[in-house]
PDB file of C-alpha atoms in Angstrom:
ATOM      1  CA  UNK O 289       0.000   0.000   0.000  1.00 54.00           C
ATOM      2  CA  UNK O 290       1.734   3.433  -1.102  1.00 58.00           C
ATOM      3  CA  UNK O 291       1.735   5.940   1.904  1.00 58.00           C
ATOM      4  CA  UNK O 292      -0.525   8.620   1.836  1.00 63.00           C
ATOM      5  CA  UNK O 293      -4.071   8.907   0.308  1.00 68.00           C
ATOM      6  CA  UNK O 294      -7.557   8.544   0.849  1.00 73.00           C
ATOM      7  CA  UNK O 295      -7.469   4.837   1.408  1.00 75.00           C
ATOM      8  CA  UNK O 296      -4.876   5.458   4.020  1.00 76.00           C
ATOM      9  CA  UNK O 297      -7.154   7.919   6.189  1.00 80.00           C
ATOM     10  CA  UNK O 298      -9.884   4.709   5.938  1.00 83.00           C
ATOM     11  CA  UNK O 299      -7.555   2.261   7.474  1.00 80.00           C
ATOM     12  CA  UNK O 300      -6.740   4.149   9.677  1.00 80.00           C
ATOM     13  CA  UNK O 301     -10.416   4.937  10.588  1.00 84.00           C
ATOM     14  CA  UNK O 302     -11.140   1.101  10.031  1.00 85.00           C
ATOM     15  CA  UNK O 303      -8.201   0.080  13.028  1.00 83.00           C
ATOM     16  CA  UNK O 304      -9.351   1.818  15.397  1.00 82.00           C
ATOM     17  CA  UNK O 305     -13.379   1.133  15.283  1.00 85.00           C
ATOM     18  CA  UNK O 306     -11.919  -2.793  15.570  1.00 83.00           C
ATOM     19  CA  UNK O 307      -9.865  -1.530  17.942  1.00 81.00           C
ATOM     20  CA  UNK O 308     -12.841  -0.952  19.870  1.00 83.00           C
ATOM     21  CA  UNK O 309     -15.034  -3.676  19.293  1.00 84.00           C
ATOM     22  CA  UNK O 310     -12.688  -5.783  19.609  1.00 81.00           C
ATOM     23  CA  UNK O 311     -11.133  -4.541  23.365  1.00 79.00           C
ATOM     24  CA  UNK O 312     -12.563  -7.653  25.190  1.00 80.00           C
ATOM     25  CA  UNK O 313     -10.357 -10.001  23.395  1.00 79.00           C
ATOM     26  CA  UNK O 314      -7.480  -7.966  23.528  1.00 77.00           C
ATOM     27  CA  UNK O 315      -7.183  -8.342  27.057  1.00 79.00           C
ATOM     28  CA  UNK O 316      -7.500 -11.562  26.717  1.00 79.00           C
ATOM     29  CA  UNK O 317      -5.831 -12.523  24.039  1.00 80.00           C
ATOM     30  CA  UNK O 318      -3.593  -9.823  22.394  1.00 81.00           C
ATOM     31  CA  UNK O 319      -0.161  -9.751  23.969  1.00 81.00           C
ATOM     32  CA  UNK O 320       0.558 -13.194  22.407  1.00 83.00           C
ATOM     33  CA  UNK O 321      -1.302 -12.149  19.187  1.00 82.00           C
ATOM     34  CA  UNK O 322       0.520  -8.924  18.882  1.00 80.00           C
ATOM     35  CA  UNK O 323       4.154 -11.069  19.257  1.00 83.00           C
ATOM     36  CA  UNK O 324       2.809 -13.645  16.846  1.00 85.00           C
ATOM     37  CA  UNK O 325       1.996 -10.916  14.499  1.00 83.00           C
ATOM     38  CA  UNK O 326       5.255  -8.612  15.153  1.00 82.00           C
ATOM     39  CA  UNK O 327       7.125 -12.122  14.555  1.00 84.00           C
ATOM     40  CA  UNK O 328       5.638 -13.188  11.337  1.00 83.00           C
ATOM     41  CA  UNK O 329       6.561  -9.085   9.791  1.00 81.00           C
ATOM     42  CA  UNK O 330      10.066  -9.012  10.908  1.00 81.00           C
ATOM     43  CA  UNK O 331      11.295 -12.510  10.128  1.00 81.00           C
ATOM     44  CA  UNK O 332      13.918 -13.440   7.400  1.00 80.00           C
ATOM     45  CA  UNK O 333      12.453 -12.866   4.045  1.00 80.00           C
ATOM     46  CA  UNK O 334       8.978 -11.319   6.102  1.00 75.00           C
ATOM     47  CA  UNK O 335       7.601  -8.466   4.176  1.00 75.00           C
ATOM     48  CA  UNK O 336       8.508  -5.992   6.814  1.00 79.00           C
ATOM     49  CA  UNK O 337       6.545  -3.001   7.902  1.00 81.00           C
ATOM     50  CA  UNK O 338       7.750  -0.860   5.272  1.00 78.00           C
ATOM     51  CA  UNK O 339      10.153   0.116   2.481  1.00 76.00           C
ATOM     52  CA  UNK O 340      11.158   3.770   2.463  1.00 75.00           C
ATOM     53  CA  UNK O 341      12.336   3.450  -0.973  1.00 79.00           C
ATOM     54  CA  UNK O 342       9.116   2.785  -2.895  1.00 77.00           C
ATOM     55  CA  UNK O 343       7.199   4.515   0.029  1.00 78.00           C
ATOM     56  CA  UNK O 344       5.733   1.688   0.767  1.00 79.00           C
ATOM     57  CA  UNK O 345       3.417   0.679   3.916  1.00 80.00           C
ATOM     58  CA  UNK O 346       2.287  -2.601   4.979  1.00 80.00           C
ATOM     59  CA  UNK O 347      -1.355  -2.374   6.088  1.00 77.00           C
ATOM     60  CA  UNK O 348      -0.663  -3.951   9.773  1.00 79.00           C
ATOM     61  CA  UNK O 349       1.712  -1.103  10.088  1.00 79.00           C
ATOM     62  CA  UNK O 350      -0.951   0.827  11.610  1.00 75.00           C
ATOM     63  CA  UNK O 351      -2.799  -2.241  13.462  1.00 78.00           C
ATOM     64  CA  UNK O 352       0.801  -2.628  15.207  1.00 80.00           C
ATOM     65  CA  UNK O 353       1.459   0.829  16.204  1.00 80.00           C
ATOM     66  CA  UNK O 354      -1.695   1.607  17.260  1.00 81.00           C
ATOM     67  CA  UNK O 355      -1.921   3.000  20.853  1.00 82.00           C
ATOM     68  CA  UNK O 356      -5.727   1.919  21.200  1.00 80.00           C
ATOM     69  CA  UNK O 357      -4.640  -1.888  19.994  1.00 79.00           C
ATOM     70  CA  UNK O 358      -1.375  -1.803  22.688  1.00 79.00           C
ATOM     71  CA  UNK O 359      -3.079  -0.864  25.138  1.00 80.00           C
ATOM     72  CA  UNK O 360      -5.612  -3.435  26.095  1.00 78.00           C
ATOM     73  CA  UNK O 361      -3.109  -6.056  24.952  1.00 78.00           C
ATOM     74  CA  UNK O 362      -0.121  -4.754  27.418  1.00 76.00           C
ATOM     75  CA  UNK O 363      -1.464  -6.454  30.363  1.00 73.00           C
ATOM     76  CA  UNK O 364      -1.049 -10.080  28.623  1.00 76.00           C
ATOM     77  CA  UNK O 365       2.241  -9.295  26.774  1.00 75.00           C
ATOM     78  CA  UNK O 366       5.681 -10.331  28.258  1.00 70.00           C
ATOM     79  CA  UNK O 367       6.907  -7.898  30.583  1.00 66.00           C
ATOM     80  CA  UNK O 368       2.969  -6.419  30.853  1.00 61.00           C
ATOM     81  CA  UNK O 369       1.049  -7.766  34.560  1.00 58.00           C
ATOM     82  CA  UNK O 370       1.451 -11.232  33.684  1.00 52.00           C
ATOM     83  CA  UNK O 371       5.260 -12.540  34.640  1.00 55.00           C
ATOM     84  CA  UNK O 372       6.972 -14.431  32.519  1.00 54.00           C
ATOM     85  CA  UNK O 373       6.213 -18.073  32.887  1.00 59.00           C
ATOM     86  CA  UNK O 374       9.683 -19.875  35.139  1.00 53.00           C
ATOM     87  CA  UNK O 375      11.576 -22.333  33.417  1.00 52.00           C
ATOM     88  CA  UNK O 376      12.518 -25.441  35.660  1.00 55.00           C
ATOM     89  CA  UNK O 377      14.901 -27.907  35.156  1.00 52.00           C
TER      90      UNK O 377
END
């Protein structure tokens, strides 16, 4: 997707009314979602989040650095309320 435009204004728009219907089950669910998500864009040959020299944006670009998506799904993300699960030997 090229940055700027009208059809980035409507993403935008579009992320954060799921933001808020979906706000249950990102406190449930979304720390591990967000990793999973964050994981699969910045892996080895992953299309990335963007490519300053076409100007281009990948769509989840704004689903990942959205502060109304982060914030229900901090409590449930490492280092959020939930500890770290110990590793026993």
């Amino acid at each position: 997707m090229k940055h700027g435009g009208f059809s980035e204004s409507l993403l935008r728009c579009a992320v954060w009314g799921g933001a808020l219907l979906a706000s249950p089950l990102l406190l449930v669910a979304g720390g591990p979602a967000h990793g999973r998500f964050m994981r699969h864009l910045c892996r080895d040959n992953g299309p990335g989040l963007f490519d300053k020299q076409r100007g281009w944006v990948h769509p989840g670009y704004w689903v990942v650095m959205n502060p109304l998506v982060l914030a229900p799904a901090w409590p449930t993300r490492r280092g959020g309320l939930l500890p770290a699960k110990a590793v026993t030997t």
